[in-house]
Tab-separated table of C-alpha atoms (C1' of nucleotides) in Angstrom:
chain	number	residue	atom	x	y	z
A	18	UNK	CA	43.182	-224.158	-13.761
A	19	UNK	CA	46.721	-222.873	-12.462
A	20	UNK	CA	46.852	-218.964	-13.358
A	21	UNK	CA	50.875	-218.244	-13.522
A	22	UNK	CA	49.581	-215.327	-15.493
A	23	UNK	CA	50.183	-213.276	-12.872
A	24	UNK	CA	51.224	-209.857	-12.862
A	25	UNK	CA	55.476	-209.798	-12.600
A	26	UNK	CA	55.826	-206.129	-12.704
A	27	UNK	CA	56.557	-204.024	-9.434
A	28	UNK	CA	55.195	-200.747	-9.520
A	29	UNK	CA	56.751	-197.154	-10.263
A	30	UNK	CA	56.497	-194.570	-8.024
A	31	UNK	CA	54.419	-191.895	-9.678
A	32	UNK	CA	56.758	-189.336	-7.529
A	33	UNK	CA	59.933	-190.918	-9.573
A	34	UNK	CA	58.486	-191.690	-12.908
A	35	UNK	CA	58.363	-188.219	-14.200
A	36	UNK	CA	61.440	-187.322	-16.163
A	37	UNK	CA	62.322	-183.937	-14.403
A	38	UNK	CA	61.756	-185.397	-10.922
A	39	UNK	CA	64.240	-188.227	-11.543
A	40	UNK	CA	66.817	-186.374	-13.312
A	41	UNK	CA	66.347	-183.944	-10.254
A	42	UNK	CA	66.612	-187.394	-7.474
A	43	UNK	CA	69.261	-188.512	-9.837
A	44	UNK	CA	71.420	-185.183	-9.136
A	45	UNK	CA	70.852	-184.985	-5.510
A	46	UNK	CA	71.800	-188.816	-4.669
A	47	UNK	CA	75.049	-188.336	-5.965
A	48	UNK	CA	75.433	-184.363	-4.686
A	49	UNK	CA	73.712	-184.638	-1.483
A	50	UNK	CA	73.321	-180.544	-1.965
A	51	UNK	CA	72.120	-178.476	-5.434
A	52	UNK	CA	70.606	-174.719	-5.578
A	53	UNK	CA	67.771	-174.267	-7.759
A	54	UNK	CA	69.857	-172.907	-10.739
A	55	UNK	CA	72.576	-175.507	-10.946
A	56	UNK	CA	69.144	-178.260	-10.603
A	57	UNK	CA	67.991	-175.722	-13.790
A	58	UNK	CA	70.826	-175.783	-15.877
A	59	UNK	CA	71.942	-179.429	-15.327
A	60	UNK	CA	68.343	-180.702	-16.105
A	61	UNK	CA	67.643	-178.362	-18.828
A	62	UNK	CA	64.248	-177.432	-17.378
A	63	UNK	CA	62.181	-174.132	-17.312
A	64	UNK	CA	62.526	-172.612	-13.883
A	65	UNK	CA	58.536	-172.807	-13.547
A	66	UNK	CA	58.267	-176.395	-14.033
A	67	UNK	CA	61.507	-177.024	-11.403
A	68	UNK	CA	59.332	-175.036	-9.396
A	69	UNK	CA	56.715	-177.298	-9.281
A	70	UNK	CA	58.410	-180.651	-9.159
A	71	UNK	CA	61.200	-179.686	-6.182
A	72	UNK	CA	57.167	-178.882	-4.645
A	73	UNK	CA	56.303	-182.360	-5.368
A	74	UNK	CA	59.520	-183.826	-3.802
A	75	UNK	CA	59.291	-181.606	-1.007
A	76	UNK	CA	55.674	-182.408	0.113
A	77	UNK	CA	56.767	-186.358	-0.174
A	78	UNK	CA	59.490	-185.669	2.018
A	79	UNK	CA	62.092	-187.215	-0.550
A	80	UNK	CA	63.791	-183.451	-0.695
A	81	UNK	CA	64.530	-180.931	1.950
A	82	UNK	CA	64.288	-177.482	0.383
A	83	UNK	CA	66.236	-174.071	2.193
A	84	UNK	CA	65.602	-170.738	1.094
A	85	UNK	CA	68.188	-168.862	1.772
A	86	UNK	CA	70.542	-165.711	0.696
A	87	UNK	CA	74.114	-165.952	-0.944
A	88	UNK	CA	74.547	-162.315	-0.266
A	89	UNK	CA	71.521	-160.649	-1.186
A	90	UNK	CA	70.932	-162.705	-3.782
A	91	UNK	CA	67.776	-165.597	-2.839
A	92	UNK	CA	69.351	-169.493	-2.823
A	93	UNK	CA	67.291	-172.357	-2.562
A	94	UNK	CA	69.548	-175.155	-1.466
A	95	UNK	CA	68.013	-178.911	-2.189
A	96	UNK	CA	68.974	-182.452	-0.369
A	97	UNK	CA	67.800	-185.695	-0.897
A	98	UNK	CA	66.553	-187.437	2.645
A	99	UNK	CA	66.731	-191.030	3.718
A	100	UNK	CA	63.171	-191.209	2.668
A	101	UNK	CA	64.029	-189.990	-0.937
A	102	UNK	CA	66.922	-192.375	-0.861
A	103	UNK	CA	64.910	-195.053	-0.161
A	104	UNK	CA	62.405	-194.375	-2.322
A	105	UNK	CA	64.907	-194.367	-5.303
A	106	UNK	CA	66.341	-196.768	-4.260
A	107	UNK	CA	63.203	-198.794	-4.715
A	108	UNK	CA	62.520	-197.491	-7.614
A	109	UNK	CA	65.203	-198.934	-9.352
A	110	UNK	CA	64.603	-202.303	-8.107
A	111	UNK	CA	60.919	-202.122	-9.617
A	112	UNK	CA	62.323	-200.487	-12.947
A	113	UNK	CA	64.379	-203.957	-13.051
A	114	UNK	CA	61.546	-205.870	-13.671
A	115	UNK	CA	60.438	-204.378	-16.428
A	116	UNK	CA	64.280	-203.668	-17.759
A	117	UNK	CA	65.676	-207.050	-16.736
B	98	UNK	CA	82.633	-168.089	-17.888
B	99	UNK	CA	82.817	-171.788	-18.955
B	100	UNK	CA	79.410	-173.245	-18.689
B	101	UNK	CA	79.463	-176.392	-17.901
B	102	UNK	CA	76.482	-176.615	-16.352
B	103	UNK	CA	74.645	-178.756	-19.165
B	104	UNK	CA	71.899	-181.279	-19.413
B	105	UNK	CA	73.591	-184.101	-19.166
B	106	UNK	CA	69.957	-186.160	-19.527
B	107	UNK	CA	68.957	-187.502	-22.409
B	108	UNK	CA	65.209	-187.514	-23.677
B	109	UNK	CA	62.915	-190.099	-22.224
B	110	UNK	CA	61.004	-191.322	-25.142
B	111	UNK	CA	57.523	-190.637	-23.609
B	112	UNK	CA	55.415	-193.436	-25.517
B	113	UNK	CA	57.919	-195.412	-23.216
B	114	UNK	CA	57.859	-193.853	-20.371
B	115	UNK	CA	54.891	-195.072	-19.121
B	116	UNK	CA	54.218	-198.053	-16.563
B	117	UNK	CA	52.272	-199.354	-18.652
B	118	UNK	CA	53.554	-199.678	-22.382
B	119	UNK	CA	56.955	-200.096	-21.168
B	120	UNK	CA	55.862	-203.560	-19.305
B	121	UNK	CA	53.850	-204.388	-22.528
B	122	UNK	CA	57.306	-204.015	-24.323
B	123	UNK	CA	59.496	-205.619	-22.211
B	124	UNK	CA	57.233	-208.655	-22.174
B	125	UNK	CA	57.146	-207.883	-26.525
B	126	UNK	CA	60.301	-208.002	-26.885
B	127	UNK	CA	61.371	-211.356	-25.045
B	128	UNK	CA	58.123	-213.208	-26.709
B	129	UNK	CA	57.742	-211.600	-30.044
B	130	UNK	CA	54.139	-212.698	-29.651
B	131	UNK	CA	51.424	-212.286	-27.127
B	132	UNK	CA	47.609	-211.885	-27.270
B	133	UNK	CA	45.508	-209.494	-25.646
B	134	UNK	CA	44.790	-211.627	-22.499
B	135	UNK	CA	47.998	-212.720	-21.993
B	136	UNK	CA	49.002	-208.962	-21.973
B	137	UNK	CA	46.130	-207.625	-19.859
B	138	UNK	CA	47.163	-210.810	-17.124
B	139	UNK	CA	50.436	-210.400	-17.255
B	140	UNK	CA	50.473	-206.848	-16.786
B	141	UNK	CA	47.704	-206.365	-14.300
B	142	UNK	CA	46.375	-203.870	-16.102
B	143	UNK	CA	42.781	-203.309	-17.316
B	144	UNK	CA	41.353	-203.912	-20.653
B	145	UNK	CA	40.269	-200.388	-21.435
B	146	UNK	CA	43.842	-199.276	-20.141
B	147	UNK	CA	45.511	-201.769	-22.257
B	148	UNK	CA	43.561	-201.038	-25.207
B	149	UNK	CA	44.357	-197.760	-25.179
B	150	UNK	CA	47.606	-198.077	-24.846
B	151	UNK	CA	48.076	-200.950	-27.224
B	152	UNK	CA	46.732	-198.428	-29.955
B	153	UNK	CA	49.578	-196.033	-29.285
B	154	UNK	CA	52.377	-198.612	-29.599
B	155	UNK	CA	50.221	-199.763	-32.351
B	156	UNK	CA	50.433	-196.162	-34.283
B	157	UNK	CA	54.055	-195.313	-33.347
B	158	UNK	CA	54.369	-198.723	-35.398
B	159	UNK	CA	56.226	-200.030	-32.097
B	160	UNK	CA	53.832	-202.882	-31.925
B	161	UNK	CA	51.809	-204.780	-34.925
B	162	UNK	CA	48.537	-205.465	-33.865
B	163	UNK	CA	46.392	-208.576	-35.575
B	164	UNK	CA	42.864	-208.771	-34.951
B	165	UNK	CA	41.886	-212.625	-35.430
B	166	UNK	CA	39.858	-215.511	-34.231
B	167	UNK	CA	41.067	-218.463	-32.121
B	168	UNK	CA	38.128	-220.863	-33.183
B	169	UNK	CA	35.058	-218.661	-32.516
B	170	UNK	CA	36.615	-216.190	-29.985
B	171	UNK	CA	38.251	-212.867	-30.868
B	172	UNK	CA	42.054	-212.900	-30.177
B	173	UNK	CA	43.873	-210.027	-30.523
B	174	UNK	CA	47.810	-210.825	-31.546
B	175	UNK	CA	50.531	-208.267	-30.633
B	176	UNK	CA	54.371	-208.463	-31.675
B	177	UNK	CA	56.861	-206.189	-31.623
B	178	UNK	CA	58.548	-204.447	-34.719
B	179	UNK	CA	61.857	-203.133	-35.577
B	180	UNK	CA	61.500	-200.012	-34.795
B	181	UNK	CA	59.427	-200.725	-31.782
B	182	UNK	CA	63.380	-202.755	-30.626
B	183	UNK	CA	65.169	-199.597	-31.685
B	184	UNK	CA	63.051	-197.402	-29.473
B	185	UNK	CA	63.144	-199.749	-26.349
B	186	UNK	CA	66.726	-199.949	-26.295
B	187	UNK	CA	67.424	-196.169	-26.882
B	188	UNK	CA	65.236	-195.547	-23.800
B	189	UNK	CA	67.571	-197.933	-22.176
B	190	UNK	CA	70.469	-196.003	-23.004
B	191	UNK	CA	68.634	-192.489	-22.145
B	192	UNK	CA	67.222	-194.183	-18.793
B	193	UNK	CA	71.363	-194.842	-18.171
B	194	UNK	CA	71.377	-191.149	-17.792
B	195	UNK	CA	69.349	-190.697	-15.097
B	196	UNK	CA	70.262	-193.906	-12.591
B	197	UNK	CA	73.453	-194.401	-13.716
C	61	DA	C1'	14.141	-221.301	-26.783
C	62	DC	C1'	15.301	-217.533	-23.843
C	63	DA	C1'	17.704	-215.056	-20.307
C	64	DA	C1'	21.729	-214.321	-17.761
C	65	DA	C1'	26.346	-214.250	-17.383
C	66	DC	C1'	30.902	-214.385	-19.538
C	67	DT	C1'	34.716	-213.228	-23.206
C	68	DG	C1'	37.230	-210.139	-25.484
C	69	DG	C1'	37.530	-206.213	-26.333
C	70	DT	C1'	36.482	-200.605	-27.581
C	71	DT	C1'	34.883	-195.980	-26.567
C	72	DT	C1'	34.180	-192.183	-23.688
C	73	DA	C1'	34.570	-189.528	-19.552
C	74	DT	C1'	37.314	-188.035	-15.729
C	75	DA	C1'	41.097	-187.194	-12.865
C	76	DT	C1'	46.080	-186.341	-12.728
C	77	DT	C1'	50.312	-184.663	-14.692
C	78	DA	C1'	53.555	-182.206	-16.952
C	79	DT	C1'	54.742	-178.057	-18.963
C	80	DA	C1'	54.904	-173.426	-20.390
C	81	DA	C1'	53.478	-168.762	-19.976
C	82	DA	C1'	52.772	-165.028	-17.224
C	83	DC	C1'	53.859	-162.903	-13.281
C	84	DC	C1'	56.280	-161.059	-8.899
C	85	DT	C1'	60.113	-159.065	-6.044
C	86	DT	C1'	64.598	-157.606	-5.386
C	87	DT	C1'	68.975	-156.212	-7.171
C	88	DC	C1'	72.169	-154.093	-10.262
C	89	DA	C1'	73.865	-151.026	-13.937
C	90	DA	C1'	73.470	-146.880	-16.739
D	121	DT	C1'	64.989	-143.620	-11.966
D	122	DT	C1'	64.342	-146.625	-15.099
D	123	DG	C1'	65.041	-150.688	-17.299
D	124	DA	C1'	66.932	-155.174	-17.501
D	125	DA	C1'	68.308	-159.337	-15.119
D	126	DA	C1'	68.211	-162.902	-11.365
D	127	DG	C1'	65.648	-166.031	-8.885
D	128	DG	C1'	61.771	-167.806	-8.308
D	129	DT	C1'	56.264	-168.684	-7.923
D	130	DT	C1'	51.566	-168.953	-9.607
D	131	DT	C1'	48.259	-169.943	-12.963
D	132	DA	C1'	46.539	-171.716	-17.246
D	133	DT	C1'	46.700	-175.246	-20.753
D	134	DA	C1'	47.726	-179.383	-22.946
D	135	DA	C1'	48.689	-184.125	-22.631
D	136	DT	C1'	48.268	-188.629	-20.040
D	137	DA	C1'	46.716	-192.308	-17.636
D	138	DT	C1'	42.970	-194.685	-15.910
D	139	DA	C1'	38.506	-196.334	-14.988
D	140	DA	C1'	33.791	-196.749	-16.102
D	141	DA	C1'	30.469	-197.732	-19.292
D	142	DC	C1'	29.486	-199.995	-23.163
D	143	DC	C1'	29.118	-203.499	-27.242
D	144	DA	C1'	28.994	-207.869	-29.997
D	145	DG	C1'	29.223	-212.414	-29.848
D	146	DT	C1'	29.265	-216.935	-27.087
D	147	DT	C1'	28.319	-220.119	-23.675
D	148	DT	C1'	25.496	-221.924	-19.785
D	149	DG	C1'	21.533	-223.030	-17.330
D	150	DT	C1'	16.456	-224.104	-17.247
DNA sequence: ACAAACTGGTTTATATTATAAACCTTTCAA
DNA sequence: TTGAAAGGTTTATAATATAAACCAGTTTGT
């Protein structure tokens, strides 16, 4: 019996598929540098959750995170790496096959 | 000071936004008919995962759900309703958002 | 006829996630 | 010098996704 049943979907990177995390990717790619308030205020997120997603991104490698100072102020500067790149990049590819 | 820095996301229907029920509606909303199997293969998921997740499309009224027989074995018809088409398409144009 | 295995599911338990609430440290203004 | 604000982090809670266990009926083999 031919089984063309077969699974056609590509699968979504946990890492991506969270709403803050790619709005977050989604900034970056296009930025290549945000601070953790201008990540805040364009995604409309509580600083505690940013917190713990730019984490998430961090430990996969897919951000680079710099605390710094602007004056005595604290800055955390974000970037996307290749490896983020890549992996959003990839992402979108598997979110075609479920979007066409 | 001018704030521009706003959300410029918009909402990611959560029922969606999940692996899952978003490949059972893309496949939905092509056929307009499918059966549990079909779904389950298709999808690569399990049966207690599907399940579960057919019952939430099925209560957001996303999904109809028709519990039948093909000759003496259970089949379990899902299609896709109006508002189920509504909501896939909005998360379209909120996904936009985020990759552009 | 009876047991074992298979179909087509559902229910329940568990692990992971996302999110908000509470908190901390330093700076600034009164 | 005290109190509020900025810039975060940590912790607790709620929601989710997933798998494991289960169930009723059917078919197969002996």
């Amino acid at each position: 019996m031919p089984k063309d049943n077969v699974n056609s979907f590509r699968e979504l990177d946990p890492l991506l598929h969270s709403q803050l995390r790619l709005a977050v990717m989604s900034l970056l790619i296009s930025l290549e540098e945000a601070d953790f308030v201008y990540l805040r205020e364009k995604t409309g997120s509580t600083a505690g959750n940013l917190s713990v997603q730019l984490d998430k991104l961090s430990q996969a490698k897919y951000i680079e995170v710099d605390k710094g100072y602007s004056g005595k102020k604290p800055r955390t500067v974000c970037r996307i790496t290749d490896t983020g790149r890549k992996a959003f990049e990839e992402y979108l590819e598997a979110l075609k096959t479920y979007i066409g």
